Coordinates of C-alpha atoms in Angstrom, one line a residue:
Chain A
M30 CA 25.2 40.1 3.2
S31 CA 24.3 36.3 4.1
V32 CA 25.0 35.0 1.6
D33 CA 28.9 36.7 1.3
R34 CA 29.1 35.5 4.8
L35 CA 28.7 31.6 3.6
I36 CA 31.2 32.0 0.7
E37 CA 33.8 33.3 2.4
A38 CA 33.1 31.0 5.5
I39 CA 33.8 28.4 2.2
E40 CA 36.7 30.2 1.0
A41 CA 38.4 30.2 4.5
K42 CA 37.8 26.0 5.0
K43 CA 38.7 25.6 1.0
N44 CA 36.1 23.9 1.8
P45 CA 32.0 24.0 0.1
T46 CA 30.9 20.6 2.6
V47 CA 28.0 21.2 4.3
L48 CA 27.8 19.1 7.4
G49 CA 24.8 17.3 7.0
L50 CA 22.7 16.5 10.5
D51 CA 19.8 14.3 9.9
P52 CA 19.9 12.0 13.2
Q53 CA 17.3 9.2 13.0
P54 CA 18.0 6.0 16.0
E55 CA 19.9 3.8 13.4
H56 CA 22.8 6.6 12.8
I57 CA 23.8 6.9 16.4
P58 CA 26.8 4.2 17.6
P59 CA 25.2 1.7 19.6
A60 CA 27.2 3.4 22.8
V61 CA 25.3 6.5 22.7
M62 CA 22.3 5.1 22.4
E63 CA 22.9 2.4 25.3
K64 CA 24.1 5.0 27.7
Y65 CA 20.9 6.6 27.2
V66 CA 18.4 4.0 27.0
A67 CA 20.2 2.7 30.2
E68 CA 19.5 6.3 32.2
R69 CA 16.1 6.9 30.5
G70 CA 14.6 3.7 29.0
R71 CA 13.6 3.2 25.8
T72 CA 11.5 6.7 25.3
L73 CA 12.0 9.8 22.8
D74 CA 13.9 11.6 25.8
A75 CA 16.5 9.0 25.6
L76 CA 16.5 9.9 21.8
C77 CA 17.0 13.4 22.6
G78 CA 20.2 12.9 24.6
A79 CA 21.7 10.6 22.3
Y80 CA 21.0 13.2 19.6
E81 CA 22.3 15.9 21.6
E82 CA 25.6 14.4 22.4
Y83 CA 25.8 13.4 18.4
V84 CA 25.3 16.4 17.4
T85 CA 27.1 18.2 19.4
A86 CA 30.0 16.4 19.3
L87 CA 29.8 15.9 15.5
T88 CA 29.9 19.7 15.2
D89 CA 32.7 20.3 17.5
A90 CA 34.9 17.5 16.0
L91 CA 34.4 19.2 12.3
H92 CA 33.9 22.8 12.9
D93 CA 37.2 23.5 11.3
A94 CA 37.2 21.8 8.5
V95 CA 33.2 23.1 7.2
P96 CA 32.0 26.2 6.5
A97 CA 28.6 25.1 7.4
V98 CA 25.9 22.6 9.0
K99 CA 22.3 21.7 7.5
L100 CA 19.8 20.6 10.6
Q101 CA 17.1 18.3 9.4
S102 CA 14.0 20.0 11.0
A103 CA 12.5 16.7 10.6
C104 CA 14.4 14.5 12.5
F105 CA 14.1 16.9 15.9
E106 CA 10.4 17.0 15.4
A107 CA 10.4 13.5 15.3
L108 CA 11.0 13.4 18.7
G109 CA 8.6 16.1 19.8
P110 CA 8.9 19.1 21.9
G111 CA 12.5 17.9 23.2
G112 CA 13.4 17.3 19.8
M113 CA 12.5 21.1 19.7
E114 CA 14.9 21.8 22.2
V115 CA 18.0 19.6 20.7
L116 CA 17.3 21.4 17.4
Q117 CA 17.5 24.5 19.2
R118 CA 20.2 24.0 21.0
G119 CA 21.9 22.5 18.4
V120 CA 21.9 25.4 16.3
R121 CA 23.2 27.7 19.1
F122 CA 26.3 25.4 19.4
A123 CA 27.3 25.4 16.4
R124 CA 26.3 29.0 15.7
E125 CA 28.9 29.8 18.3
R126 CA 31.7 27.2 16.8
G127 CA 31.4 29.9 14.2
L128 CA 29.3 27.6 11.5
Y129 CA 26.6 29.2 8.8
V130 CA 23.5 27.2 10.0
I131 CA 20.9 25.9 7.3
I132 CA 17.7 24.6 9.2
D133 CA 16.6 22.0 6.4
A134 CA 12.6 22.8 6.8
K135 CA 11.0 23.1 3.5
R136 CA 8.1 25.1 4.8
G137 CA 5.6 26.7 2.7
D138 CA 2.4 28.1 3.6
I139 CA -0.1 31.0 2.8
G140 CA 1.5 34.6 3.8
S141 CA 0.0 34.8 7.3
T142 CA 1.5 31.9 8.3
A143 CA 4.2 32.0 6.5
K144 CA 5.0 35.1 8.3
A145 CA 5.1 32.6 11.9
Y146 CA 7.0 30.1 10.4
S147 CA 9.8 32.7 8.8
A148 CA 9.9 34.1 12.4
A149 CA 10.5 30.8 14.5
F150 CA 13.7 29.7 12.0
L151 CA 15.0 33.3 10.5
G152 CA 12.9 36.7 12.2
R153 CA 11.5 37.4 15.6
V154 CA 8.2 36.8 17.2
A155 CA 6.6 39.6 18.3
L156 CA 5.1 40.0 21.5
G157 CA 3.9 44.2 21.3
E158 CA 7.3 46.2 20.8
T159 CA 9.1 43.0 22.1
L160 CA 10.8 40.9 19.2
L161 CA 11.8 37.8 20.3
P162 CA 14.4 35.0 18.4
V163 CA 13.5 31.9 18.0
F164 CA 15.3 28.8 16.6
D165 CA 17.2 32.4 14.6
A166 CA 19.7 30.7 12.2
D167 CA 21.4 32.1 9.2
A168 CA 19.4 30.2 6.2
V169 CA 16.2 28.0 6.3
T170 CA 14.8 25.8 3.4
V171 CA 11.8 26.6 2.1
N172 CA 8.9 24.8 -0.1
P173 CA 7.7 27.3 -3.2
Y174 CA 4.0 25.3 -4.2
L175 CA 2.2 28.2 -2.3
G176 CA 4.0 31.3 -4.9
S177 CA 5.4 34.3 -3.8
D178 CA 3.1 34.8 -1.1
N179 CA 5.1 32.1 1.0
L180 CA 8.4 34.0 -0.5
V181 CA 8.1 37.3 0.7
P182 CA 7.3 37.2 4.4
F183 CA 11.0 34.5 4.3
L184 CA 12.6 37.2 2.1
K185 CA 11.6 40.6 4.5
D186 CA 13.8 38.2 7.2
C187 CA 16.2 37.6 5.2
E188 CA 16.4 41.9 4.7
A189 CA 15.6 42.9 8.0
Y190 CA 18.0 40.2 10.0
D191 CA 20.8 39.6 7.1
K192 CA 19.6 35.5 6.2
M193 CA 19.1 33.8 3.8
I194 CA 16.3 31.4 2.1
F195 CA 17.0 28.3 0.1
V196 CA 13.8 27.7 -2.1
L197 CA 13.5 23.8 -3.0
C198 CA 14.1 23.9 -7.0
K199 CA 14.9 20.4 -8.3
T200 CA 15.2 18.0 -5.3
S201 CA 17.7 15.2 -4.9
N202 CA 15.1 12.3 -4.9
R203 CA 14.0 10.1 -7.7
S204 CA 10.2 10.7 -7.2
S205 CA 10.8 14.3 -7.7
A206 CA 10.6 14.2 -12.1
D207 CA 6.5 13.7 -10.6
V208 CA 5.9 16.9 -10.3
Q209 CA 9.6 19.5 -10.8
E210 CA 9.5 18.3 -14.4
L211 CA 6.3 18.8 -15.9
M212 CA 6.3 20.8 -18.8
A213 CA 5.1 24.5 -18.3
G214 CA 5.3 25.5 -22.1
D215 CA 8.5 25.1 -23.7
R216 CA 10.5 24.1 -19.9
P217 CA 10.1 21.6 -16.9
L218 CA 8.5 23.5 -13.7
Y219 CA 11.6 23.7 -11.7
R220 CA 13.1 26.0 -14.0
V221 CA 9.7 28.5 -13.7
V222 CA 10.3 27.9 -10.0
A223 CA 14.0 29.2 -10.3
E224 CA 13.2 31.9 -12.0
Q225 CA 10.4 33.3 -9.7
V226 CA 13.1 32.9 -7.0
S227 CA 15.0 35.0 -8.9
R228 CA 12.5 37.7 -10.1
T229 CA 10.9 38.0 -6.2
G230 CA 14.8 38.3 -4.8
R231 CA 16.7 40.1 -7.2
H232 CA 17.0 43.0 -4.9
L233 CA 18.9 41.4 -2.2
A234 CA 22.1 40.7 -4.0
G235 CA 25.6 40.5 -2.3
R236 CA 29.1 41.7 -3.3
Y237 CA 29.7 38.3 -5.1
G238 CA 27.1 38.5 -7.6
Y239 CA 24.6 36.1 -6.0
L240 CA 21.2 36.8 -4.0
N241 CA 19.7 35.7 -0.6
A242 CA 16.9 34.0 -1.9
A243 CA 19.0 30.9 -3.4
I244 CA 17.8 27.3 -4.7
V245 CA 18.1 23.7 -3.9
A246 CA 19.6 21.6 -6.5
G247 CA 20.1 17.6 -6.1
A248 CA 23.6 16.4 -6.5
T249 CA 22.4 13.8 -8.6
M250 CA 20.9 16.0 -11.3
P251 CA 23.9 17.0 -13.1
A252 CA 22.1 18.0 -16.7
A253 CA 19.4 20.2 -14.6
I254 CA 22.3 21.5 -12.1
R255 CA 23.9 22.7 -15.3
Q256 CA 21.0 24.1 -16.9
L257 CA 20.0 26.1 -13.9
R258 CA 23.9 27.5 -13.6
Q259 CA 23.8 28.7 -17.3
N260 CA 20.6 30.8 -16.9
H261 CA 20.9 31.6 -13.1
P262 CA 24.6 33.5 -12.9
E263 CA 22.5 34.8 -10.2
L264 CA 21.5 32.3 -8.2
F265 CA 23.5 30.2 -4.6
F266 CA 22.8 26.6 -5.1
L267 CA 22.1 24.1 -1.6
M268 CA 23.1 20.6 -3.2
P269 CA 21.6 17.9 -1.0
G270 CA 22.4 14.1 -2.4
Y271 CA 26.2 13.5 -2.6
G272 CA 27.0 10.2 -1.3
T273 CA 24.8 7.9 0.1
Q274 CA 21.7 9.1 -2.7
G275 CA 24.5 8.8 -5.5
G276 CA 26.2 12.3 -7.0
R277 CA 29.5 12.7 -6.9
G278 CA 32.0 15.5 -6.9
V279 CA 31.7 15.5 -11.0
D280 CA 28.2 15.8 -10.9
V281 CA 28.0 19.2 -9.0
A282 CA 30.8 20.7 -10.9
Y283 CA 29.0 22.4 -12.8
A284 CA 27.0 24.7 -10.1
F285 CA 30.4 26.2 -9.4
D286 CA 31.4 29.7 -11.4
R287 CA 35.2 30.3 -12.8
Q288 CA 36.4 31.7 -8.9
G289 CA 34.7 28.1 -7.8
R290 CA 32.2 29.8 -5.8
G291 CA 28.3 29.2 -6.5
A292 CA 27.6 26.5 -4.3
V293 CA 27.3 23.9 -1.4
V294 CA 27.5 20.3 -1.3
N295 CA 25.5 18.9 1.9
N296 CA 26.5 15.2 3.0
S297 CA 24.3 13.2 5.9
R298 CA 24.9 9.7 6.2
G299 CA 27.7 10.0 4.0
I300 CA 30.0 11.6 6.9
C301 CA 27.5 11.6 10.1
C302 CA 27.5 7.3 9.4
A303 CA 31.1 6.8 8.1
W304 CA 31.6 5.3 11.8
Q305 CA 29.6 2.5 10.6
K306 CA 31.9 1.3 7.8
D307 CA 34.9 0.6 10.9
P308 CA 32.8 0.7 14.2
S309 CA 36.0 0.3 15.9
A310 CA 37.2 3.9 15.0
A311 CA 35.5 6.7 17.1
Y312 CA 32.5 7.9 15.4
T313 CA 33.5 11.3 15.1
D314 CA 36.8 10.8 14.2
A315 CA 35.3 8.7 10.7
A316 CA 32.9 11.7 10.1
R317 CA 36.2 14.0 10.0
E318 CA 37.8 11.8 8.1
A319 CA 34.8 11.4 5.3
A320 CA 34.6 15.0 5.3
L321 CA 38.2 16.2 4.3
A322 CA 38.3 13.1 1.6
M323 CA 35.2 14.6 0.6
R324 CA 36.7 18.1 0.4
D325 CA 39.8 16.5 -1.5
D326 CA 36.8 15.2 -4.3
L327 CA 34.8 18.8 -4.8
R328 CA 38.1 20.5 -5.0
K329 CA 39.2 17.8 -7.5
A330 CA 36.3 18.4 -9.6
I331 CA 36.0 22.3 -9.5
L332 CA 39.2 23.5 -10.2
Chain B
M7 CA -11.3 4.0 8.0
S8 CA -10.5 7.2 8.8
V9 CA -12.1 9.3 6.5
D10 CA -15.0 7.2 7.9
R11 CA -14.5 8.7 11.3
L12 CA -14.6 12.3 10.1
I13 CA -17.4 11.9 7.4
E14 CA -19.4 10.3 10.4
A15 CA -18.4 13.4 13.1
I16 CA -19.9 15.7 10.3
E17 CA -23.1 13.7 10.0
A18 CA -22.9 13.4 14.3
K19 CA -22.6 16.9 14.2
K20 CA -24.7 18.2 11.1
N21 CA -21.9 20.3 10.5
P22 CA -18.7 20.0 7.8
T23 CA -16.9 22.7 9.8
V24 CA -13.8 22.6 10.9
L25 CA -12.6 24.5 13.9
G26 CA -9.2 26.5 12.8
L27 CA -6.8 26.9 15.7
D28 CA -4.0 29.0 14.2
P29 CA -2.9 31.6 16.8
Q30 CA -1.2 34.8 16.5
P31 CA -0.3 37.2 19.2
E32 CA -3.0 40.1 18.1
H33 CA -5.3 37.1 18.0
I34 CA -5.3 36.6 21.8
P35 CA -7.9 38.6 23.6
P36 CA -6.3 41.1 25.8
A37 CA -7.1 40.0 29.6
V38 CA -5.8 36.5 28.5
M39 CA -2.3 37.5 27.4
E40 CA -1.7 41.2 30.1
K41 CA -2.5 37.7 32.7
Y42 CA 0.6 35.7 31.4
V43 CA 2.6 38.3 30.3
A44 CA 2.3 39.9 34.2
E45 CA 3.7 36.2 35.2
R46 CA 6.3 36.1 32.7
G47 CA 7.3 38.3 31.4
R48 CA 7.3 40.0 27.7
T49 CA 8.7 36.1 26.8
L50 CA 7.8 33.1 24.3
D51 CA 6.7 31.5 27.6
A52 CA 4.2 34.3 28.1
L53 CA 3.1 33.8 24.8
C54 CA 2.8 29.8 25.4
G55 CA 0.5 30.0 28.4
A56 CA -1.6 32.5 26.8
Y57 CA -2.2 30.2 23.6
E58 CA -2.4 27.4 25.3
E59 CA -5.6 28.8 27.5
Y60 CA -7.3 30.1 24.1
V61 CA -6.8 27.1 22.5
T62 CA -8.2 24.9 25.4
A63 CA -11.1 27.2 25.6
L64 CA -12.4 27.5 22.2
T65 CA -11.9 23.7 22.0
D66 CA -13.8 23.1 24.6
A67 CA -16.8 25.8 24.1
L68 CA -17.1 24.3 20.5
H69 CA -16.4 20.4 20.7
D70 CA -20.1 19.7 20.9
A71 CA -20.5 22.0 17.5
V72 CA -18.1 20.9 15.3
P73 CA -16.6 18.0 14.3
A74 CA -13.1 18.5 14.3
V75 CA -10.5 21.1 14.7
K76 CA -7.1 22.3 12.5
L77 CA -4.5 23.7 14.3
Q78 CA -1.6 25.0 12.4
S79 CA 2.2 23.7 13.3
A80 CA 3.5 26.9 12.4
C81 CA 2.1 28.7 15.1
F82 CA 2.9 26.8 17.5
E83 CA 6.7 26.2 16.2
A84 CA 6.7 29.6 16.1
L85 CA 7.3 29.8 20.2
G86 CA 9.9 27.5 19.7
P87 CA 9.9 23.8 21.8
G88 CA 7.8 25.4 24.5
G89 CA 5.1 26.2 21.7
M90 CA 5.1 22.5 20.3
E91 CA 4.3 21.3 23.7
V92 CA 1.1 23.5 23.8
L93 CA 0.6 21.6 20.3
Q94 CA 0.8 18.1 21.5
R95 CA -1.4 19.1 24.5
G96 CA -3.5 20.8 22.1
V97 CA -4.3 17.6 20.2
R98 CA -4.2 16.0 23.1
F99 CA -7.1 17.7 24.5
A100 CA -9.2 17.8 21.5
R101 CA -8.9 13.7 21.0
E102 CA -10.3 13.6 24.6
R103 CA -13.0 15.8 23.2
G104 CA -14.0 13.4 20.4
L105 CA -13.0 15.5 18.4
Y106 CA -10.9 14.6 14.4
V107 CA -7.5 16.2 14.5
I108 CA -5.8 17.6 12.0
I109 CA -2.6 18.9 11.9
D110 CA -1.6 21.5 9.3
A111 CA 2.3 21.2 9.0
K112 CA 2.2 21.0 5.3
R113 CA 5.7 18.7 5.2
G114 CA 7.1 17.9 2.1
D115 CA 10.5 15.6 1.7
I116 CA 12.9 12.7 0.4
G117 CA 11.7 9.6 1.5
S118 CA 13.7 9.0 4.9
T119 CA 13.2 12.4 6.4
A120 CA 9.9 12.1 5.0
K121 CA 9.6 8.9 7.1
A122 CA 10.0 10.8 10.2
Y123 CA 7.4 13.7 9.8
S124 CA 4.6 10.9 9.3
A125 CA 6.1 9.6 12.4
A126 CA 5.9 12.6 14.1
F127 CA 2.7 13.5 13.3
L128 CA 1.0 10.1 12.5
G129 CA 2.4 7.7 13.4
R130 CA 5.4 6.4 15.4
V131 CA 8.8 6.5 16.3
A132 CA 10.9 3.2 16.5
L133 CA 13.5 2.8 19.1
G134 CA 14.3 -0.9 18.7
E135 CA 10.9 -2.3 19.1
T136 CA 9.1 -0.2 21.0
L137 CA 6.9 2.0 19.4
L138 CA 6.4 6.0 20.8
P139 CA 3.8 8.3 19.9
V140 CA 4.7 12.1 19.4
F141 CA 2.0 14.2 18.2
D142 CA -0.3 11.1 16.8
A143 CA -2.8 13.4 15.4
D144 CA -5.8 11.8 12.8
A145 CA -4.8 13.7 10.1
V146 CA -1.6 15.8 8.3
T147 CA -1.4 18.0 5.7
V148 CA 1.5 17.0 2.8
N149 CA 3.4 19.2 0.3
P150 CA 3.3 17.5 -3.4
Y151 CA 6.4 18.8 -4.4
L152 CA 8.5 16.2 -3.6
G153 CA 6.5 13.8 -5.9
S154 CA 5.6 10.0 -4.2
D155 CA 8.7 9.6 -1.9
N156 CA 7.2 11.7 0.1
L157 CA 3.3 10.4 -0.1
V158 CA 3.9 6.8 0.3
P159 CA 6.1 7.0 3.9
F160 CA 2.6 8.9 5.3
L161 CA 0.6 6.7 3.2
K162 CA 2.2 3.9 5.1
D163 CA 1.2 5.1 8.4
C164 CA -2.4 6.0 7.1
E165 CA -2.8 2.1 6.5
A166 CA -0.5 1.2 9.8
Y167 CA -2.6 3.5 12.2
D168 CA -5.9 4.6 10.3
K169 CA -4.6 8.0 9.7
M170 CA -5.7 10.0 7.1
I171 CA -3.6 12.6 5.0
F172 CA -4.7 16.0 2.9
V173 CA -2.4 17.0 -0.3
L174 CA -2.0 20.4 -0.9
C175 CA -3.7 20.6 -4.6
K176 CA -5.4 23.8 -5.2
T177 CA -4.5 26.7 -2.0
S178 CA -6.6 29.6 -1.0
N179 CA -4.2 32.1 -1.3
R180 CA -3.7 34.6 -4.3
S181 CA -0.5 33.6 -5.5
S182 CA -1.2 30.0 -5.5
A183 CA -1.8 30.4 -9.5
D184 CA 2.3 30.7 -9.8
V185 CA 3.2 27.6 -9.9
Q186 CA -0.1 25.0 -8.9
E187 CA -2.3 27.1 -12.4
L188 CA 0.9 26.5 -14.1
M189 CA 0.0 24.3 -17.2
A190 CA 1.2 20.7 -17.8
G191 CA 0.1 19.9 -21.1
D192 CA -3.9 20.3 -20.8
R193 CA -4.1 21.1 -17.3
P194 CA -3.3 23.1 -14.7
L195 CA -1.2 21.6 -12.6
Y196 CA -3.2 20.9 -9.4
R197 CA -5.2 18.7 -11.7
V198 CA -2.0 16.6 -12.4
V199 CA -1.4 16.5 -7.8
A200 CA -4.8 15.6 -7.7
E201 CA -4.7 12.8 -10.1
Q202 CA -1.4 11.7 -8.3
V203 CA -2.9 11.3 -5.1
S204 CA -5.6 9.5 -6.1
R205 CA -3.4 7.1 -7.6
T206 CA -0.7 6.6 -4.9
G207 CA -3.7 6.4 -2.2
R208 CA -6.7 3.7 -4.1
H209 CA -5.6 1.5 -1.8
L210 CA -7.6 3.3 1.4
A211 CA -11.0 3.5 0.1
G212 CA -13.3 3.6 3.4
R213 CA -17.2 2.5 3.3
Y214 CA -18.5 6.0 1.6
G215 CA -16.1 6.3 -1.5
Y216 CA -13.3 8.4 -0.1
L217 CA -10.0 7.7 0.3
N218 CA -7.8 8.5 3.5
A219 CA -5.5 10.1 0.6
A220 CA -7.5 13.7 0.6
I221 CA -6.5 16.8 -0.8
V222 CA -6.5 20.7 0.5
A223 CA -9.1 22.9 -2.4
G224 CA -8.9 26.4 -1.6
A225 CA -12.5 27.8 -0.6
T226 CA -12.0 31.0 -2.5
M227 CA -11.1 28.7 -5.7
P228 CA -15.1 27.6 -6.8
A229 CA -14.2 26.8 -10.7
A230 CA -11.1 24.3 -9.1
I231 CA -13.7 22.7 -6.5
R232 CA -16.4 21.9 -9.5
Q233 CA -13.9 20.3 -11.6
L234 CA -11.7 18.8 -8.9
R235 CA -15.3 17.1 -7.1
Q236 CA -16.2 16.4 -11.1
N237 CA -12.5 14.8 -11.7
H238 CA -12.5 13.4 -8.5
P239 CA -15.6 11.4 -6.9
E240 CA -13.3 9.4 -4.5
L241 CA -11.2 12.2 -3.1
F242 CA -12.0 14.0 0.2
F243 CA -11.8 18.3 0.4
L244 CA -10.6 20.3 3.2
M245 CA -11.1 23.6 2.1
P246 CA -9.5 26.5 3.6
G247 CA -10.1 29.8 2.6
Y248 CA -13.6 30.6 4.3
G249 CA -14.4 33.6 6.0
T250 CA -12.1 36.2 6.4
Q251 CA -10.1 35.0 3.0
G252 CA -13.2 35.3 1.0
G253 CA -14.8 32.1 0.4
R254 CA -18.8 31.4 0.5
G255 CA -20.9 28.7 1.1
V256 CA -21.9 28.7 -2.6
D257 CA -18.3 28.6 -3.6
V258 CA -17.9 25.4 -1.7
A259 CA -21.1 23.6 -2.1
Y260 CA -19.6 22.5 -5.4
A261 CA -17.5 20.0 -3.0
F262 CA -20.4 18.3 -1.8
D263 CA -21.8 15.0 -2.9
R264 CA -25.7 14.2 -3.0
Q265 CA -25.6 13.1 0.3
G266 CA -24.0 16.3 1.5
R267 CA -20.4 14.4 1.8
G268 CA -17.3 15.1 0.7
A269 CA -15.7 18.2 2.4
V270 CA -14.4 19.9 5.7
V271 CA -14.4 23.2 5.4
N272 CA -12.0 25.3 7.7
N273 CA -12.3 28.9 9.4
S274 CA -9.6 29.9 11.7
R275 CA -10.4 33.9 12.4
G276 CA -13.8 34.2 11.2
I277 CA -14.3 31.6 14.5
C278 CA -11.5 32.2 16.4
C279 CA -11.5 36.5 16.1
A280 CA -15.3 36.8 16.6
W281 CA -14.9 38.0 20.1
Q282 CA -13.0 41.4 18.1
K283 CA -16.2 42.8 16.4
D284 CA -17.7 42.5 19.9
P285 CA -14.7 42.5 22.7
S286 CA -16.9 42.9 25.1
A287 CA -18.5 39.6 24.8
A288 CA -16.7 36.2 25.8
Y289 CA -14.7 35.3 23.1
T290 CA -15.6 31.2 24.0
D291 CA -19.2 32.5 22.9
A292 CA -18.8 35.1 19.9
A293 CA -16.7 32.0 19.0
R294 CA -19.7 29.4 19.1
E295 CA -22.5 32.0 17.8
A296 CA -19.4 32.2 15.0
A297 CA -19.2 28.3 14.3
L298 CA -23.1 28.0 14.3
A299 CA -23.5 30.6 11.3
M300 CA -21.8 29.1 9.4
R301 CA -23.3 25.6 10.1
D302 CA -26.2 27.4 9.1
D303 CA -24.5 29.0 6.4
L304 CA -23.1 25.4 4.8
R305 CA -26.2 24.0 5.2
K306 CA -28.1 26.1 3.0
A307 CA -25.6 26.0 0.9
I308 CA -25.2 22.3 0.4
L309 CA -28.6 21.1 0.6

């Protein structure tokens, strides 16, 4: 099962850290950016070149230190079709380096459309009897607002191709309360969502007791994490918000079970932009150092 | 204001119908598909060719009959980077034909990421002081689950570039009740979302009293439409679900004000796949006929 491969990758690296690849123009070291601008002008194509070098170099430098990468689809979509090529090659490169690959796309739509999204990110597009892979990640993030019509096509692909989804439950941003904490009867909406994920995905359990249907729970929300873990020992957590957004090791510790399993913790800017604190260091070295410091922080908090 | 341009386009065509372009392999007339498979094999590239011909021909055939098109991002993403090129050229072609262009992407993320999505679909990507357009549609659909952090960057681009957003409120699918109808205090969640949209976008009002911050309300949900219109005379509605999904003219009539303004009604399969009922007719003729029949149905119900 996909969730088992993720758990085993975490144990092999002794590190539940996900390398978050969310490139923005201002994250790229100036020397890298300038090279492509000199070659290609101030164009989207220059940004594509710079993003690809940056993403590839970071993946390569950290592939033995972290079990997984999370690529933020928005950052690549912002460069248009060329950016989607960089995303596609980024997924492929990370998988070749043995990493578990999550695309953070937060998609959600009615059933027939959700099927197209799932085919794009996890499954295959059917042309007659020919089945064509597209982005072919290990996992994708999914938005629950459309209800089970959206989850079902993704879960079918999870089953057919041994993939995993992370459904947005309690996100790490400040205004996540606007909708997610509205009280639906006796409990906040995000808890209802967690129950729906658990119910819809209960047939997809792996050997450690976790489902291929998992949730996103922000590292900035320790009380929510604690409650969700207590209610749902079967749900694996993807936790964004560590580092720059304010989440700490002690905050995420509640997500882990007694075997130290149950979650991965994403860090994007805190790792990828570590070079900004010391621009004289190689950005890949700075990132590696930040990822190992995060590993130590998490291990101390969990164990 | 963007919403005024949409309203005026509807009035000029005397038709509140949106041509929904949601291509799936099985929607493409066999002659079109076979031509590209013969040229390019059973590949994503063959699907790209077929989708582009199909989308362009439909847009061209209907451009004087409808005011707007809605391109479903998922269908193009499913073909990978090549599909995103088809989407990009599809947007451009429709705008050149004088149509108002909505990309149905249903994006939602934390603030910094929402900014990247908004730059991709509505605004500009900044590389230093150079501002680069990417998909550059007139409007995009947005998901409310992340709260106001997600809406704000989109609304900034609505203001800067005179664009519009449609926030998912009550969607047309069966399981939309799973989350959207949970009771938050005395009212269903989707009504709280409508209130949030109205509050966050109230500074973006056009000359007919409607905001550039608008909502999606499914044509299959007449009771919800009636209630939303009653509470929110300032919100413009994008209504999917007419036709194949079951929505009828009488169901959507509640959305319109006394001047016959206030909404656009999307139809995808009912128009684009009309050729399937009579495969001997040209698919563009069948689509045009279906769009004009829908116009007549809507006008009868509204006026």
